[in-house]
Amino acid sequence: MASSVTLRITCLLSAAVAAVAAAVVPAAAQPLPAPQAPAAAQTAASAGTSCRDVSFPVTLPDGSAQKVAAQYCAPRTGAVGTVQLLVHGATYNHTYWDFPYENGTYSYVERANRSGYATLAVDELGDGASSRPASTELTFPAISDSIHQVISQVRAGALGRHYASVMAVGHSFGSAQLIEETAEYGDVDAVVLTGSGHATSSIVADAQPTVFYSANHLSRFASLDDGYVTSKPGQRAAILYYPPLADPRVIAADQATEDVVSQTELTTRPADLGALMKKITVPVLLVDGDKDNHYCTPDVDGTAGTDLGCTSTTEFYQHEAGNFTGACFSAMLVRSGHDITLHRTAPQSYTSILAWEEATLPAHATAARCAARGPLPTPGIPLT
């Protein structure tokens, strides 16, 4: 079964090779589209999809009542058994998954909805329209527990319908949160981790004092305490993007709409997520950009000489496979920097990711299956 589904995934991806070849040309070599202001028409909602804002009551460990806001989108027709829970990374909110630029080019939500999935893109506590308690209350375990509370309510029918399956999809710090949530609660059926790994590069960790400052330096965050941080002006391109594969106007829009993260959440994240990864027993897909400086760097384990350059998908898979011994584990590299949904190659990355999702837990399914194990081929990336 695994080999036949892997072949199917390869076939689904082959059509994207030509598009990727064009997309990987440096940005300066291609004419840039005229910038478009964020507008309702550019979000995932369409004639075939209904979107609405929702919220969930959650409780922090200190007993305080808080609210997790989210964007819920679902196909208007067809049997939908699976909802995807989307968890953004640090200094983002739910719009990371549905970036309002270029009419859906940067919308994972739209692609997932077109594939028949319902999506629930949350604003983590402290971000977007969710509650912003004292930053010291937002520890890494507290955020993971709030995500668990949302999943429990979704399974109980809080969205107005029953979903048989929940697929969790995370990015960067959101992926780390899902690793803890899935390991501790075991309440999702499959997991997609993007911009993730068991340990981050010391290059990125050492850069944090240079990259972040208190968010209340910005007028829109003036009411927040000093423990909420965001990126300083001009820093996002270097730490979140591979500029030759990115539109500079997307980077500028990202900088202008950045959100925040609690310094407490950053400092309470386990340095090595390997122990938590070993507790996961559902199918897992790990996806990183081959130019991701958080994970695809020679010092990714914090030591010199490990040489994880992400030169091949097999190398990448072997580096992480030992951390997912209890799961049906697959890995792929895509042509991108850290923020996979915000590069020019995003549409091709979506195709690769959705091929695994549709083989593992289709939109109409009631249960996940182990459809493929090992390194998965993607256009433009050497397999071995």
Coordinates of C-alpha atoms in Angstrom, one line a residue:
M1 CA 0.0 0.0 0.0
A2 CA 2.7 2.5 0.9
S3 CA 4.6 2.1 -2.3
S4 CA 1.5 2.5 -4.5
V5 CA 0.4 5.6 -2.6
T6 CA 3.9 7.1 -2.8
L7 CA 3.7 6.5 -6.6
R8 CA 0.3 8.4 -6.7
I9 CA 1.9 11.2 -4.7
T10 CA 4.7 11.4 -7.2
C11 CA 2.3 11.5 -10.1
L12 CA 0.3 14.2 -8.5
L13 CA 3.4 16.3 -8.1
S14 CA 4.8 15.8 -11.6
A15 CA 2.5 18.3 -13.1
A16 CA 3.9 21.0 -10.9
V17 CA 7.5 20.6 -12.0
A18 CA 7.3 23.2 -14.8
A19 CA 5.6 25.7 -12.5
V20 CA 8.3 25.2 -9.9
A21 CA 11.0 25.8 -12.5
A22 CA 9.5 29.2 -13.3
A23 CA 8.8 30.0 -9.6
V24 CA 12.4 29.5 -8.5
V25 CA 13.8 32.2 -10.8
P26 CA 15.0 35.0 -8.6
A27 CA 12.4 37.7 -8.0
A28 CA 14.3 40.4 -9.8
A29 CA 14.1 38.4 -13.0
Q30 CA 10.3 38.4 -13.1
P31 CA 7.8 41.3 -13.3
L32 CA 6.0 41.8 -10.1
P33 CA 2.2 42.1 -10.0
A34 CA 0.7 45.4 -9.0
P35 CA 0.2 45.4 -5.2
Q36 CA -3.3 44.8 -4.0
A37 CA -4.8 46.0 -0.8
P38 CA -6.2 43.4 1.6
A39 CA -9.9 43.0 0.8
A40 CA -12.7 40.6 1.7
A41 CA -12.8 39.3 -1.9
Q42 CA -9.2 38.1 -1.6
T43 CA -9.8 35.7 1.3
A44 CA -10.7 32.1 1.1
A45 CA -14.5 32.7 0.9
S46 CA -15.9 31.9 -2.5
A47 CA -19.0 30.7 -4.2
G48 CA -18.1 27.2 -3.2
T49 CA -17.0 28.0 0.4
S50 CA -18.5 29.6 3.3
C51 CA -16.3 31.4 5.9
R52 CA -17.2 32.9 9.2
D53 CA -15.5 34.1 12.4
V54 CA -15.9 31.9 15.4
S55 CA -14.5 31.8 19.0
F56 CA -14.0 29.3 21.7
P57 CA -14.0 29.8 25.5
V58 CA -10.8 28.5 27.1
T59 CA -9.3 28.5 30.6
L60 CA -5.7 29.2 31.5
P61 CA -3.9 27.3 34.3
D62 CA -4.5 30.2 36.7
G63 CA -8.3 29.7 36.2
S64 CA -8.8 32.8 34.1
A65 CA -11.4 32.7 31.3
Q66 CA -10.0 33.6 27.9
K67 CA -11.2 33.4 24.2
V68 CA -9.5 31.8 21.2
A69 CA -10.8 33.4 17.9
A70 CA -10.6 31.6 14.6
Q71 CA -11.7 31.7 11.0
Y72 CA -13.9 28.7 10.0
C73 CA -14.3 27.9 6.3
A74 CA -16.2 24.9 4.9
P75 CA -17.3 23.7 1.4
R76 CA -21.0 24.5 0.9
T77 CA -21.6 21.1 -0.7
G78 CA -20.4 17.6 -0.5
A79 CA -19.7 15.2 2.5
V80 CA -17.0 16.7 4.6
G81 CA -15.7 14.4 7.4
T82 CA -12.4 16.1 8.1
V83 CA -11.7 19.5 9.5
Q84 CA -8.1 20.9 9.4
L85 CA -7.0 22.8 12.5
L86 CA -4.4 25.4 11.4
V87 CA -2.0 26.8 13.9
H88 CA 0.2 29.7 12.9
G89 CA 3.8 30.6 14.0
A90 CA 5.2 33.3 16.3
T91 CA 4.3 36.9 15.4
Y92 CA 1.5 35.7 13.1
N93 CA -2.2 35.1 13.4
H94 CA -4.7 33.1 11.3
T95 CA -4.1 35.2 8.2
Y96 CA -0.8 33.4 7.8
W97 CA -2.8 30.6 6.2
D98 CA -5.0 33.0 4.1
F99 CA -2.7 35.9 3.3
P100 CA -4.7 38.7 1.6
Y101 CA -2.5 39.2 -1.4
E102 CA -2.8 38.2 -5.1
N103 CA -6.2 36.6 -4.9
G104 CA -5.4 33.4 -3.2
T105 CA -1.8 32.7 -4.4
Y106 CA -0.8 32.7 -0.7
S107 CA -3.9 31.0 0.7
Y108 CA -3.5 27.5 1.9
V109 CA -7.0 27.8 3.2
E110 CA -8.4 28.2 -0.3
R111 CA -6.5 25.2 -1.6
A112 CA -7.6 23.0 1.3
N113 CA -11.2 24.1 0.9
R114 CA -11.1 23.4 -2.9
S115 CA -9.8 19.9 -2.0
G116 CA -13.0 19.4 0.1
Y117 CA -11.6 20.0 3.6
A118 CA -13.1 22.3 6.2
T119 CA -10.5 24.5 7.9
L120 CA -10.3 26.2 11.3
A121 CA -7.5 28.7 11.4
V122 CA -7.0 29.8 15.0
D123 CA -5.5 33.0 16.4
E124 CA -3.4 31.7 19.3
L125 CA -3.9 33.3 22.7
G126 CA -2.2 36.7 22.5
D127 CA -2.7 37.1 18.8
G128 CA -5.3 38.4 16.3
A129 CA -8.8 38.6 17.8
S130 CA -8.0 36.2 20.7
S131 CA -7.6 37.3 24.3
R132 CA -4.4 39.0 25.3
P133 CA -3.8 38.2 29.0
A134 CA -0.6 39.1 30.8
S135 CA 2.2 37.8 28.7
T136 CA 3.6 35.8 31.7
E137 CA 0.5 33.7 31.6
L138 CA 1.2 32.4 28.1
T139 CA 3.6 29.6 28.7
F140 CA 4.3 27.0 26.0
P141 CA 2.2 24.3 27.9
A142 CA -0.6 26.8 28.4
I143 CA -0.9 27.6 24.7
S144 CA -0.8 23.9 23.9
D145 CA -3.6 23.2 26.4
S146 CA -5.7 26.0 24.9
I147 CA -5.4 24.3 21.5
H148 CA -6.5 21.0 23.1
Q149 CA -9.5 22.8 24.6
V150 CA -10.5 24.1 21.1
I151 CA -10.1 20.6 19.6
S152 CA -12.3 19.1 22.3
Q153 CA -15.0 21.6 21.5
V154 CA -14.8 21.0 17.8
R155 CA -15.2 17.3 18.4
A156 CA -18.2 18.0 20.6
G157 CA -19.9 19.9 17.7
A158 CA -19.1 23.5 18.5
L159 CA -18.9 24.4 14.8
G160 CA -22.5 23.3 14.3
R161 CA -21.7 20.0 12.7
H162 CA -19.9 16.8 13.7
Y163 CA -16.5 16.1 12.1
A164 CA -15.3 12.5 12.3
S165 CA -11.7 13.5 12.0
V166 CA -9.3 16.3 12.9
M167 CA -6.1 16.9 11.0
A168 CA -3.8 19.4 12.7
V169 CA -1.5 21.5 10.5
G170 CA 1.0 23.8 12.1
H171 CA 3.8 26.2 11.1
S172 CA 7.0 26.9 13.0
F173 CA 6.1 27.7 16.6
G174 CA 2.6 26.4 15.8
S175 CA 4.1 23.1 14.8
A176 CA 6.0 22.9 18.1
Q177 CA 2.7 23.6 19.9
L178 CA 1.0 20.8 18.0
I179 CA 3.9 18.4 18.8
E180 CA 3.2 19.0 22.5
E181 CA -0.6 18.9 22.1
T182 CA -0.6 15.7 20.1
A183 CA 1.9 14.0 22.4
E184 CA 0.1 14.9 25.6
Y185 CA -3.5 14.6 24.5
G186 CA -3.6 12.3 21.4
D187 CA -6.8 13.9 20.2
V188 CA -6.0 14.4 16.5
D189 CA -6.0 11.9 13.6
A190 CA -3.0 13.1 11.6
V191 CA -0.5 15.9 11.8
V192 CA 1.3 18.1 9.3
L193 CA 4.3 20.0 10.7
T194 CA 5.7 22.8 8.5
G195 CA 8.8 24.9 9.3
S196 CA 9.7 22.4 12.0
G197 CA 12.1 20.0 13.5
H198 CA 13.3 18.6 16.8
A199 CA 15.8 21.5 17.4
T200 CA 16.3 24.9 15.8
S201 CA 19.5 26.4 14.5
S202 CA 21.7 28.2 17.0
I203 CA 22.0 30.9 14.4
V204 CA 18.3 31.7 14.7
A205 CA 18.3 31.4 18.5
D206 CA 21.3 33.7 18.9
A207 CA 19.7 36.3 16.6
Q208 CA 16.5 36.7 18.8
P209 CA 17.8 39.7 20.8
T210 CA 18.6 41.4 17.5
V211 CA 15.3 40.4 15.8
F212 CA 12.7 41.0 18.6
Y213 CA 11.7 44.0 20.7
S214 CA 8.7 44.8 22.9
A215 CA 5.7 45.1 20.7
N216 CA 4.4 48.2 22.5
H217 CA 7.0 50.1 20.5
L218 CA 4.2 50.0 17.8
S219 CA 1.1 52.1 18.3
R220 CA -1.3 49.3 17.6
F221 CA 0.2 47.3 20.5
A222 CA 0.8 50.2 22.9
S223 CA -1.5 48.7 25.5
L224 CA 0.5 45.4 25.7
D225 CA 3.0 44.7 28.5
D226 CA 6.7 44.6 27.7
G227 CA 6.6 40.7 27.6
Y228 CA 4.8 40.7 24.3
V229 CA 7.4 41.0 21.5
T230 CA 7.5 41.3 17.8
S231 CA 10.1 41.6 15.1
K232 CA 12.0 44.9 14.6
P233 CA 11.5 46.8 11.3
G234 CA 13.4 45.2 8.4
Q235 CA 14.1 41.9 10.2
R236 CA 11.6 39.5 8.7
A237 CA 13.2 39.0 5.3
A238 CA 16.4 37.6 6.8
I239 CA 14.9 35.3 9.3
L240 CA 11.6 34.1 7.7
Y241 CA 12.3 34.2 3.9
Y242 CA 14.7 33.1 1.2
P243 CA 14.5 36.4 -0.7
P244 CA 15.2 35.0 -4.2
L245 CA 12.0 33.0 -3.9
A246 CA 9.9 35.7 -2.4
D247 CA 8.0 38.8 -3.6
P248 CA 9.4 41.8 -1.7
R249 CA 6.0 43.3 -1.5
V250 CA 4.7 40.2 0.3
I251 CA 7.6 40.7 2.8
A252 CA 6.7 44.3 3.2
A253 CA 3.0 43.4 3.8
D254 CA 4.0 40.8 6.3
Q255 CA 6.2 43.3 8.2
A256 CA 3.3 45.8 8.2
T257 CA 0.8 43.3 9.5
E258 CA 3.0 41.4 11.9
D259 CA 1.5 40.2 15.2
V260 CA 3.1 39.3 18.6
V261 CA 4.4 36.5 20.7
S262 CA 4.9 36.2 24.4
Q263 CA 8.5 36.1 25.5
T264 CA 7.4 33.6 28.2
E265 CA 6.1 31.3 25.4
L266 CA 9.4 31.5 23.6
T267 CA 11.5 30.8 26.7
T268 CA 9.3 27.9 28.0
R269 CA 9.5 25.9 24.7
P270 CA 11.6 22.7 25.2
A271 CA 15.0 23.1 23.5
D272 CA 14.7 19.7 22.0
L273 CA 11.2 18.4 21.1
G274 CA 12.5 14.8 20.4
A275 CA 11.0 13.3 23.5
L276 CA 7.6 14.7 22.7
M277 CA 7.8 13.6 19.1
K278 CA 8.4 10.0 20.2
K279 CA 5.1 9.9 22.0
I280 CA 3.1 10.7 18.8
T281 CA 1.4 7.7 17.2
V282 CA -0.7 9.1 14.4
P283 CA 0.5 9.7 10.8
V284 CA 2.9 12.7 10.6
L285 CA 4.2 14.7 7.6
L286 CA 7.2 17.0 8.3
V287 CA 7.7 19.7 5.6
D288 CA 10.6 22.2 5.5
G289 CA 11.8 24.6 2.9
D290 CA 15.2 23.6 1.5
K291 CA 16.3 27.2 2.3
D292 CA 14.9 27.3 5.8
N293 CA 17.5 28.9 8.0
H294 CA 15.8 27.7 11.1
Y295 CA 16.3 24.0 10.3
C296 CA 18.3 23.5 7.1
T297 CA 21.6 24.8 8.4
P298 CA 24.9 23.0 9.4
D299 CA 24.4 23.8 13.1
V300 CA 20.7 22.8 13.4
D301 CA 21.5 20.8 16.5
G302 CA 23.4 23.6 18.1
T303 CA 26.7 21.9 17.4
A304 CA 29.2 22.4 14.6
G305 CA 29.6 19.7 12.0
T306 CA 26.1 18.1 11.9
D307 CA 25.8 19.4 8.3
L308 CA 22.1 19.2 7.8
G309 CA 22.1 21.2 4.6
C310 CA 18.8 19.8 3.3
T311 CA 20.5 18.9 0.1
S312 CA 18.2 15.9 -0.3
T313 CA 14.9 14.7 1.1
T314 CA 16.4 11.5 2.2
E315 CA 19.0 13.3 4.3
F316 CA 16.3 15.4 5.8
Y317 CA 14.1 12.4 6.6
Q318 CA 17.0 10.4 8.2
H319 CA 17.8 13.4 10.4
E320 CA 14.3 13.4 11.9
A321 CA 13.0 9.8 11.6
G322 CA 14.5 8.7 14.9
N323 CA 12.3 11.2 16.7
F324 CA 9.1 9.7 15.3
T325 CA 9.5 6.1 16.2
G326 CA 5.9 5.7 17.2
A327 CA 4.3 7.4 14.2
C328 CA 3.8 6.6 10.5
F329 CA 6.3 9.2 9.5
S330 CA 7.0 10.9 6.2
A331 CA 9.1 14.0 5.3
M332 CA 9.5 16.2 2.3
L333 CA 11.4 19.3 1.3
V334 CA 9.9 22.1 -0.8
R335 CA 11.5 25.0 -2.6
S336 CA 11.1 27.7 0.0
G337 CA 12.5 29.6 3.0
H338 CA 11.0 29.2 6.4
D339 CA 7.5 30.7 5.7
I340 CA 6.3 28.2 3.2
T341 CA 3.0 29.8 2.5
L342 CA 4.5 33.2 1.8
H343 CA 7.0 32.3 -0.9
R344 CA 6.3 32.4 -4.7
T345 CA 6.5 28.6 -4.6
A346 CA 3.6 28.4 -2.2
P347 CA 1.1 26.9 -4.7
Q348 CA 3.5 24.1 -5.6
S349 CA 4.1 23.5 -1.9
Y350 CA 0.4 23.2 -1.3
T351 CA 0.1 20.6 -4.1
S352 CA 2.8 18.5 -2.4
I353 CA 1.3 18.7 1.0
L354 CA -2.3 18.1 -0.1
A355 CA -1.2 15.0 -2.0
W356 CA 0.0 13.4 1.3
E357 CA -3.1 14.7 3.1
E358 CA -5.5 13.3 0.5
A359 CA -3.8 9.9 0.7
T360 CA -3.6 9.8 4.5
L361 CA -6.9 11.4 5.6
P362 CA -9.2 12.5 2.7
A363 CA -11.8 15.2 3.3
H364 CA -14.6 12.7 3.3
A365 CA -12.9 10.1 5.5
T366 CA -13.7 9.0 9.0
A367 CA -10.2 7.7 9.9
A368 CA -6.6 8.2 8.9
R369 CA -4.4 5.5 7.4
C370 CA -0.6 5.0 7.1
A371 CA -0.5 5.7 3.3
A372 CA 3.2 6.3 3.0
R373 CA 6.4 6.2 5.0
G374 CA 9.8 7.7 4.4
P375 CA 11.1 10.6 2.2
L376 CA 8.6 11.8 -0.3
P377 CA 9.6 13.2 -3.7
T378 CA 8.9 16.8 -4.6
P379 CA 9.6 18.9 -7.7
G380 CA 13.0 20.5 -7.8
I381 CA 14.5 18.7 -4.8
P382 CA 16.8 15.7 -5.0
L383 CA 15.4 12.6 -3.3
T384 CA 18.8 11.1 -2.5

